[in-house]
Tab-separated table of C-alpha atoms in Angstrom:
chain	number	residue	atom	x	y	z
B	1	UNK	CA	-42.273	9.452	-17.392
B	2	UNK	CA	-42.103	8.124	-21.023
B	3	UNK	CA	-39.918	10.688	-23.375
B	4	UNK	CA	-41.925	12.203	-26.258
B	5	UNK	CA	-39.240	11.193	-28.531
B	6	UNK	CA	-36.282	8.917	-28.012
B	7	UNK	CA	-33.569	11.554	-28.523
B	8	UNK	CA	-32.968	14.820	-30.493
B	9	UNK	CA	-30.078	14.776	-33.425
B	10	UNK	CA	-27.367	17.099	-32.145
B	11	UNK	CA	-27.658	18.732	-35.421
B	12	UNK	CA	-30.975	20.064	-34.412
B	13	UNK	CA	-29.448	22.254	-31.631
B	14	UNK	CA	-29.681	26.046	-32.207
B	15	UNK	CA	-26.219	27.011	-32.261
B	16	UNK	CA	-26.517	30.887	-32.298
B	17	UNK	CA	-29.336	33.258	-32.228
B	18	UNK	CA	-31.863	33.430	-35.379
B	19	UNK	CA	-30.871	36.895	-35.953
B	20	UNK	CA	-26.880	35.726	-36.701
B	21	UNK	CA	-28.166	33.291	-39.335
B	22	UNK	CA	-28.806	35.204	-42.178
B	23	UNK	CA	-29.322	38.895	-43.411
B	24	UNK	CA	-32.683	40.486	-42.581
B	25	UNK	CA	-33.443	37.922	-39.643
B	26	UNK	CA	-34.608	39.610	-36.751
B	27	UNK	CA	-35.609	37.508	-33.119
B	28	UNK	CA	-39.162	36.831	-34.592
B	29	UNK	CA	-37.746	34.873	-37.608
B	30	UNK	CA	-37.911	31.371	-35.725
B	31	UNK	CA	-40.584	28.604	-36.564
B	32	UNK	CA	-43.591	28.045	-34.262
B	33	UNK	CA	-45.056	24.594	-33.907
B	34	UNK	CA	-48.958	24.581	-32.790
B	35	UNK	CA	-50.326	21.930	-30.978
B	36	UNK	CA	-54.388	21.929	-30.509
B	37	UNK	CA	-54.697	18.736	-28.849
B	38	UNK	CA	-53.037	15.848	-31.191
B	39	UNK	CA	-53.339	18.088	-34.225
B	40	UNK	CA	-50.288	19.733	-35.533
B	41	UNK	CA	-49.737	22.575	-37.739
B	42	UNK	CA	-46.482	24.700	-38.744
B	43	UNK	CA	-46.007	28.220	-39.068
B	44	UNK	CA	-43.817	31.254	-38.729
B	45	UNK	CA	-43.331	32.850	-35.308
B	46	UNK	CA	-44.637	36.099	-36.972
B	47	UNK	CA	-48.035	34.410	-37.576
B	48	UNK	CA	-48.842	34.346	-33.805
B	49	UNK	CA	-51.295	37.254	-33.664
B	50	UNK	CA	-53.374	35.496	-35.997
B	51	UNK	CA	-53.343	32.285	-34.060
B	52	UNK	CA	-54.677	34.093	-30.850
B	53	UNK	CA	-58.056	35.758	-30.439
B	54	UNK	CA	-58.855	39.016	-29.203
B	55	UNK	CA	-59.552	38.866	-25.375
B	56	UNK	CA	-56.653	36.145	-25.057
B	57	UNK	CA	-53.916	36.568	-22.429
B	58	UNK	CA	-50.412	36.301	-22.414
B	59	UNK	CA	-48.446	35.768	-19.292
B	60	UNK	CA	-45.144	37.053	-19.559
B	61	UNK	CA	-41.938	36.995	-17.182
B	62	UNK	CA	-40.036	40.117	-16.646
B	63	UNK	CA	-37.027	38.666	-14.985
B	64	UNK	CA	-33.702	40.264	-16.407
B	65	UNK	CA	-31.169	37.653	-17.201
B	66	UNK	CA	-27.914	37.985	-15.433
B	67	UNK	CA	-24.253	37.451	-16.697
B	68	UNK	CA	-24.352	34.772	-14.047
B	69	UNK	CA	-21.080	33.052	-15.155
B	70	UNK	CA	-17.799	34.181	-13.267
B	71	UNK	CA	-14.137	32.606	-13.637
B	72	UNK	CA	-12.675	31.997	-10.391
B	73	UNK	CA	-9.721	29.710	-8.628
B	74	UNK	CA	-9.675	26.996	-5.738
B	75	UNK	CA	-6.144	26.810	-5.018
B	76	UNK	CA	-4.614	26.515	-8.247
B	77	UNK	CA	-7.455	24.722	-9.793
B	78	UNK	CA	-9.617	26.875	-12.658
B	79	UNK	CA	-13.555	26.712	-11.989
B	80	UNK	CA	-16.501	28.734	-13.318
B	81	UNK	CA	-18.932	29.711	-10.794
B	82	UNK	CA	-22.616	29.595	-11.980
B	83	UNK	CA	-24.653	32.119	-9.776
B	84	UNK	CA	-28.066	30.651	-9.374
B	85	UNK	CA	-30.269	32.226	-6.693
B	86	UNK	CA	-29.873	35.073	-4.287
B	87	UNK	CA	-31.361	34.274	-0.890
B	88	UNK	CA	-33.076	35.856	1.425
B	89	UNK	CA	-29.954	36.234	3.762
B	90	UNK	CA	-27.961	37.773	1.171
B	91	UNK	CA	-25.955	34.269	0.393
B	92	UNK	CA	-26.456	33.013	-3.095
B	93	UNK	CA	-27.035	29.649	-4.288
B	94	UNK	CA	-24.134	28.755	-6.678
B	95	UNK	CA	-22.815	25.860	-8.694
B	96	UNK	CA	-19.193	25.102	-9.356
B	97	UNK	CA	-18.399	23.711	-12.625
B	98	UNK	CA	-15.205	22.776	-14.380
B	99	UNK	CA	-13.845	24.766	-17.865
B	100	UNK	CA	-14.056	22.425	-20.480
B	101	UNK	CA	-11.486	24.246	-22.757
B	102	UNK	CA	-14.079	25.061	-25.542
B	103	UNK	CA	-15.415	28.268	-23.759
B	104	UNK	CA	-18.372	26.234	-21.932
B	105	UNK	CA	-18.390	23.949	-18.803
B	106	UNK	CA	-18.977	20.524	-17.504
B	107	UNK	CA	-20.017	19.226	-14.150
B	108	UNK	CA	-17.243	19.205	-11.848
B	109	UNK	CA	-16.206	15.537	-11.708
B	110	UNK	CA	-12.541	16.035	-10.050
B	111	UNK	CA	-10.822	19.356	-9.462
B	112	UNK	CA	-7.393	19.222	-8.054
B	113	UNK	CA	-7.649	21.281	-4.686
B	114	UNK	CA	-11.490	20.209	-4.491
B	115	UNK	CA	-12.510	17.243	-2.304
B	116	UNK	CA	-13.238	14.112	-4.851
B	117	UNK	CA	-16.889	14.086	-6.020
B	118	UNK	CA	-19.349	11.475	-4.848
B	119	UNK	CA	-20.944	9.343	-7.449
B	120	UNK	CA	-24.501	10.036	-7.624
B	121	UNK	CA	-25.702	8.039	-10.598
B	122	UNK	CA	-24.390	10.645	-12.987
B	123	UNK	CA	-20.636	11.576	-13.395
B	124	UNK	CA	-19.694	14.734	-11.774
B	125	UNK	CA	-23.138	15.215	-10.041
B	126	UNK	CA	-21.831	15.066	-6.429
B	127	UNK	CA	-19.752	17.656	-4.832
B	128	UNK	CA	-19.403	16.081	-1.292
B	129	UNK	CA	-17.241	17.557	1.239
B	130	UNK	CA	-17.212	21.106	-0.505
B	131	UNK	CA	-18.334	23.094	2.924
B	132	UNK	CA	-15.777	25.634	3.711
B	133	UNK	CA	-14.423	25.624	0.110
B	134	UNK	CA	-13.031	29.230	-0.561
B	135	UNK	CA	-13.166	30.399	-4.230
B	136	UNK	CA	-11.189	33.316	-5.407
B	137	UNK	CA	-13.167	35.758	-8.040
B	138	UNK	CA	-12.155	38.540	-9.808
B	139	UNK	CA	-11.969	42.008	-8.332
B	140	UNK	CA	-10.711	40.802	-4.784
B	141	UNK	CA	-13.863	38.890	-4.148
B	142	UNK	CA	-14.051	35.656	-2.214
B	143	UNK	CA	-16.753	33.035	-2.031
B	144	UNK	CA	-17.182	30.464	0.812
B	145	UNK	CA	-19.158	27.563	0.300
B	146	UNK	CA	-21.317	26.579	3.498
B	147	UNK	CA	-24.007	23.943	2.909
B	148	UNK	CA	-25.954	22.554	0.207
B	149	UNK	CA	-29.134	24.015	-1.076
B	150	UNK	CA	-31.372	21.100	-0.715
B	151	UNK	CA	-31.202	17.626	0.803
B	152	UNK	CA	-31.645	16.082	-2.805
B	153	UNK	CA	-28.160	16.707	-3.759
B	154	UNK	CA	-25.151	18.589	-3.614
B	155	UNK	CA	-24.990	20.458	-7.137
B	156	UNK	CA	-26.019	23.601	-5.726
B	157	UNK	CA	-24.430	25.182	-2.512
B	158	UNK	CA	-25.429	28.403	-0.524
B	159	UNK	CA	-22.376	30.381	-0.342
B	160	UNK	CA	-21.535	33.538	1.351
B	161	UNK	CA	-19.550	36.367	-0.744
B	162	UNK	CA	-17.144	39.171	0.459
B	163	UNK	CA	-15.041	41.847	-0.924
B	164	UNK	CA	-17.645	43.057	-3.365
B	165	UNK	CA	-21.525	43.123	-4.065
B	166	UNK	CA	-22.426	39.996	-6.267
B	167	UNK	CA	-24.512	42.244	-8.551
B	168	UNK	CA	-21.413	44.378	-8.975
B	169	UNK	CA	-19.373	41.488	-9.650
B	170	UNK	CA	-21.616	40.298	-12.237
B	171	UNK	CA	-22.044	43.399	-14.170
B	172	UNK	CA	-18.200	43.533	-14.033
B	173	UNK	CA	-16.928	39.944	-14.487
B	174	UNK	CA	-19.680	38.094	-15.369
B	175	UNK	CA	-20.925	36.395	-18.598
B	176	UNK	CA	-24.066	34.918	-19.680
B	177	UNK	CA	-24.470	31.112	-18.769
B	178	UNK	CA	-23.733	28.892	-22.171
B	179	UNK	CA	-23.677	25.480	-22.830
B	180	UNK	CA	-21.706	23.142	-24.890
B	181	UNK	CA	-24.427	23.015	-28.063
B	182	UNK	CA	-23.878	27.091	-28.524
B	183	UNK	CA	-21.171	28.006	-30.915
B	184	UNK	CA	-19.552	30.988	-28.835
B	185	UNK	CA	-20.186	33.418	-26.495
B	186	UNK	CA	-22.901	35.956	-26.506
B	187	UNK	CA	-23.683	39.637	-24.964
B	188	UNK	CA	-25.833	39.831	-22.425
B	189	UNK	CA	-28.157	41.652	-24.694
B	190	UNK	CA	-28.594	38.624	-26.949
B	191	UNK	CA	-30.061	36.748	-23.476
B	192	UNK	CA	-32.803	39.829	-22.510
B	193	UNK	CA	-36.179	39.321	-23.687
B	194	UNK	CA	-38.087	42.305	-24.668
B	195	UNK	CA	-40.276	42.031	-21.634
B	196	UNK	CA	-37.211	41.965	-19.219
B	197	UNK	CA	-37.095	44.704	-16.324
B	198	UNK	CA	-34.130	45.623	-14.051
B	199	UNK	CA	-34.865	44.520	-10.432
B	200	UNK	CA	-33.917	47.031	-7.591
B	201	UNK	CA	-31.760	44.433	-5.682
B	202	UNK	CA	-29.879	43.386	-8.818
B	203	UNK	CA	-31.358	39.922	-8.919
B	204	UNK	CA	-32.948	38.235	-12.057
B	205	UNK	CA	-32.601	34.841	-13.762
B	206	UNK	CA	-29.267	32.652	-13.868
B	207	UNK	CA	-30.633	31.461	-17.648
B	208	UNK	CA	-32.980	33.251	-19.873
B	209	UNK	CA	-36.577	33.004	-19.790
B	210	UNK	CA	-36.379	31.805	-23.170
B	211	UNK	CA	-39.812	31.058	-24.681
B	212	UNK	CA	-40.134	34.977	-24.723
B	213	UNK	CA	-37.112	35.333	-26.757
B	214	UNK	CA	-38.747	35.593	-30.201
B	215	UNK	CA	-40.993	38.360	-29.296
B	216	UNK	CA	-40.158	41.814	-30.555
B	217	UNK	CA	-41.475	45.549	-29.817
B	218	UNK	CA	-43.356	45.353	-33.326
B	219	UNK	CA	-45.028	41.929	-32.416
B	220	UNK	CA	-46.136	43.243	-29.245
B	221	UNK	CA	-47.579	46.256	-30.715
B	222	UNK	CA	-49.618	44.137	-33.197
B	223	UNK	CA	-50.618	41.677	-30.516
B	224	UNK	CA	-52.007	44.521	-28.483
B	225	UNK	CA	-53.746	45.890	-31.549
B	226	UNK	CA	-55.574	42.767	-32.458
B	227	UNK	CA	-57.061	42.796	-28.586
B	228	UNK	CA	-54.314	40.411	-27.251
B	229	UNK	CA	-53.778	41.207	-23.488
B	230	UNK	CA	-50.390	40.977	-21.365
B	231	UNK	CA	-50.161	40.095	-17.571
B	232	UNK	CA	-46.417	40.626	-16.356
B	233	UNK	CA	-45.443	38.495	-13.449
B	234	UNK	CA	-41.875	37.516	-12.321
B	235	UNK	CA	-39.846	34.472	-11.584
B	236	UNK	CA	-36.084	34.510	-11.077
B	237	UNK	CA	-34.959	30.941	-12.682
B	238	UNK	CA	-32.002	29.208	-11.482
B	239	UNK	CA	-29.273	27.170	-12.775
B	240	UNK	CA	-30.657	24.018	-14.722
B	241	UNK	CA	-29.356	21.008	-14.329
B	242	UNK	CA	-27.696	20.398	-17.679
B	243	UNK	CA	-26.332	16.746	-17.300
B	244	UNK	CA	-29.102	15.158	-14.696
B	245	UNK	CA	-32.091	17.215	-15.451
B	246	UNK	CA	-33.421	17.605	-11.758
B	247	UNK	CA	-36.538	18.849	-10.963
B	248	UNK	CA	-36.641	22.717	-10.345
B	249	UNK	CA	-35.463	24.145	-6.982
B	250	UNK	CA	-37.428	26.721	-4.892
B	251	UNK	CA	-37.415	30.216	-6.803
B	252	UNK	CA	-38.144	33.704	-5.805
B	253	UNK	CA	-41.544	34.772	-7.691
B	254	UNK	CA	-44.344	37.591	-7.814
B	255	UNK	CA	-47.538	38.177	-9.309
B	256	UNK	CA	-48.627	41.739	-8.805
B	257	UNK	CA	-52.075	42.464	-7.668
B	258	UNK	CA	-53.109	43.883	-11.463
B	259	UNK	CA	-52.162	40.946	-13.235
B	260	UNK	CA	-54.010	38.654	-10.877
B	261	UNK	CA	-57.033	40.676	-11.555
B	262	UNK	CA	-56.598	40.424	-15.071
B	263	UNK	CA	-56.010	36.854	-14.931
B	264	UNK	CA	-59.192	36.103	-12.989
B	265	UNK	CA	-61.380	38.593	-15.233
B	266	UNK	CA	-60.229	36.596	-18.413
B	267	UNK	CA	-60.671	33.349	-17.023
B	268	UNK	CA	-64.418	34.700	-16.054
B	269	UNK	CA	-64.897	35.685	-19.883
B	270	UNK	CA	-63.960	34.194	-23.025
B	271	UNK	CA	-60.537	34.748	-23.228
B	272	UNK	CA	-57.648	32.090	-22.737
B	273	UNK	CA	-54.873	32.385	-20.316
B	274	UNK	CA	-51.619	31.238	-22.276
B	275	UNK	CA	-48.523	31.260	-20.267
B	276	UNK	CA	-45.225	32.364	-22.078
B	277	UNK	CA	-42.936	29.934	-20.948
B	278	UNK	CA	-42.779	27.491	-18.076
B	279	UNK	CA	-41.613	30.153	-15.463
B	280	UNK	CA	-44.826	32.014	-15.990
B	281	UNK	CA	-46.756	28.955	-15.424
B	282	UNK	CA	-44.977	28.155	-12.156
B	283	UNK	CA	-45.301	31.651	-10.993
B	284	UNK	CA	-49.056	31.825	-12.095
B	285	UNK	CA	-50.025	28.345	-10.760
B	286	UNK	CA	-48.130	29.431	-7.495
B	287	UNK	CA	-50.645	32.015	-7.103
B	288	UNK	CA	-53.360	30.018	-7.688
B	289	UNK	CA	-55.658	29.034	-4.908
B	290	UNK	CA	-57.623	25.388	-4.930
B	291	UNK	CA	-60.739	27.424	-6.288
B	292	UNK	CA	-58.556	28.523	-9.312
B	293	UNK	CA	-58.518	32.074	-8.358
B	294	UNK	CA	-55.210	33.939	-8.745
B	295	UNK	CA	-54.257	36.317	-5.660
B	296	UNK	CA	-51.270	38.722	-5.454
B	297	UNK	CA	-48.358	36.751	-4.110
B	298	UNK	CA	-44.722	37.187	-3.552
B	299	UNK	CA	-42.059	35.087	-2.076
B	300	UNK	CA	-40.708	31.431	-2.868
B	301	UNK	CA	-42.165	28.687	-4.870
B	302	UNK	CA	-41.280	25.067	-4.477
B	303	UNK	CA	-44.195	24.136	-6.773
B	304	UNK	CA	-43.506	21.534	-9.589
B	305	UNK	CA	-46.340	21.285	-11.996
B	306	UNK	CA	-47.101	17.634	-12.906
B	307	UNK	CA	-49.923	15.643	-14.450
B	308	UNK	CA	-50.814	14.347	-11.092
B	309	UNK	CA	-50.911	18.033	-9.742
B	310	UNK	CA	-52.379	19.705	-13.145
B	311	UNK	CA	-52.913	23.210	-13.579
B	312	UNK	CA	-55.550	25.461	-12.220
B	313	UNK	CA	-55.147	28.756	-14.336
B	314	UNK	CA	-53.318	28.055	-17.455
B	315	UNK	CA	-54.896	27.078	-20.641
B	316	UNK	CA	-52.241	27.296	-23.035
B	317	UNK	CA	-48.456	27.577	-23.121
B	318	UNK	CA	-45.728	28.855	-25.160
B	319	UNK	CA	-42.669	27.133	-24.740
B	320	UNK	CA	-39.211	26.321	-26.317
B	321	UNK	CA	-38.382	22.703	-27.121
B	322	UNK	CA	-37.032	20.823	-24.464
B	323	UNK	CA	-34.818	17.450	-24.385
B	324	UNK	CA	-36.516	14.163	-23.611
B	325	UNK	CA	-35.121	13.876	-20.119
B	326	UNK	CA	-36.403	17.332	-19.155
B	327	UNK	CA	-38.459	17.579	-16.059
B	328	UNK	CA	-40.239	20.642	-17.931
B	329	UNK	CA	-41.814	18.150	-19.945
B	330	UNK	CA	-44.241	16.862	-17.110
B	331	UNK	CA	-45.241	20.647	-16.828
B	332	UNK	CA	-46.133	20.664	-20.988
B	333	UNK	CA	-47.982	17.155	-20.135
B	334	UNK	CA	-50.111	18.666	-17.324
B	335	UNK	CA	-51.183	21.788	-19.541
B	336	UNK	CA	-51.765	19.823	-22.799
B	337	UNK	CA	-51.692	16.148	-22.209
B	338	UNK	CA	-48.997	13.591	-22.853
B	339	UNK	CA	-50.623	12.582	-26.362
B	340	UNK	CA	-50.628	15.943	-27.541
B	341	UNK	CA	-46.912	16.721	-26.317
B	342	UNK	CA	-45.695	13.492	-27.944
B	343	UNK	CA	-47.411	14.062	-31.121
B	344	UNK	CA	-46.091	17.540	-31.112
B	345	UNK	CA	-42.219	16.432	-30.342
B	346	UNK	CA	-42.545	13.553	-33.316
B	347	UNK	CA	-43.403	16.343	-35.699
B	348	UNK	CA	-40.465	18.616	-34.558
B	349	UNK	CA	-38.117	16.169	-35.221
B	350	UNK	CA	-39.639	15.168	-38.369
B	351	UNK	CA	-39.790	18.511	-39.733
B	352	UNK	CA	-36.198	19.426	-38.384
B	353	UNK	CA	-37.382	22.307	-35.688
B	354	UNK	CA	-34.468	23.670	-33.640
B	355	UNK	CA	-33.829	23.113	-30.039
B	356	UNK	CA	-32.598	25.057	-27.009
B	357	UNK	CA	-32.620	28.804	-25.984
B	358	UNK	CA	-32.346	30.068	-29.504
B	359	UNK	CA	-34.433	27.547	-31.198
B	360	UNK	CA	-37.952	27.382	-32.281
B	361	UNK	CA	-40.917	27.478	-30.212
B	362	UNK	CA	-44.124	25.347	-29.514
B	363	UNK	CA	-47.481	27.107	-28.885
B	364	UNK	CA	-50.074	24.456	-27.018
B	365	UNK	CA	-53.295	25.263	-27.126
B	366	UNK	CA	-56.662	23.761	-26.142
């Protein structure tokens, strides 16, 4: 894949949430880049209701964000465990990372007490030989690594916890996953979207479905008053590959019957189906048949949306700004085309838009 821009200047990383950048700002105080094909325009996010039409449908992800990072020890070595995904058998997919001394983490290149990592083209990506590794966690909890999640690599491992339920461990000792471009730790509430709903089994997303972060209750009410509809879906997103930008792993999702009916009705009329975030795209497209009809579904999806596969349902996408190497860009190209994505990203860099989960957003429309 050709990157839409050669690189993103480091100063364009959003280091804190917008509401912490100045008095009087709320979550919807970010900028909104709009691409209609290769035509680009610039807006405030609060202008979104005027950019959509009565009858349009926003598909939103209701997955809550977990406090998924927990400090631990392997022997005398400090590690940070990122809890990614809960399996059907009660195990969790986890990533062991190394504290970097700045409050964030880096991929484990070599930690005393752990087997030496195998090189896989990206320093620290391999974690060969970790089977049987025991991690001590707060509150007397233990974690035993059993097998890699995927044959594609050994970054994520299935692990079995004992001594405490993982949901309780995360509530009492976890913190949101944070990457080095951010300035400081934030409370979990900063990482919850207005659409987040708690799950009965304590599962959720390891990382925030961040495209929905700029929505406020006031803005949602205005959209509804203008005739824009909402279809809730759920997809629990796992831990991203911060260093090597791997394609997404299988994730748990659900498209309810009511949302499936609403999506199909909008497609049969004059409205547009606009996904809020790549997670919503993955969920909806996983529930769509070859005939373009969405049916209620729940379970696991391994779908990777690419330009070759295309999209069957989604016509527009509201999303954050992704790094040039990110696999998510293939999904953007599937929705809007390579030319539109490239032109939009060139404009975003030129106009100094902010990147990452606390940054500005991009609306791609037909």
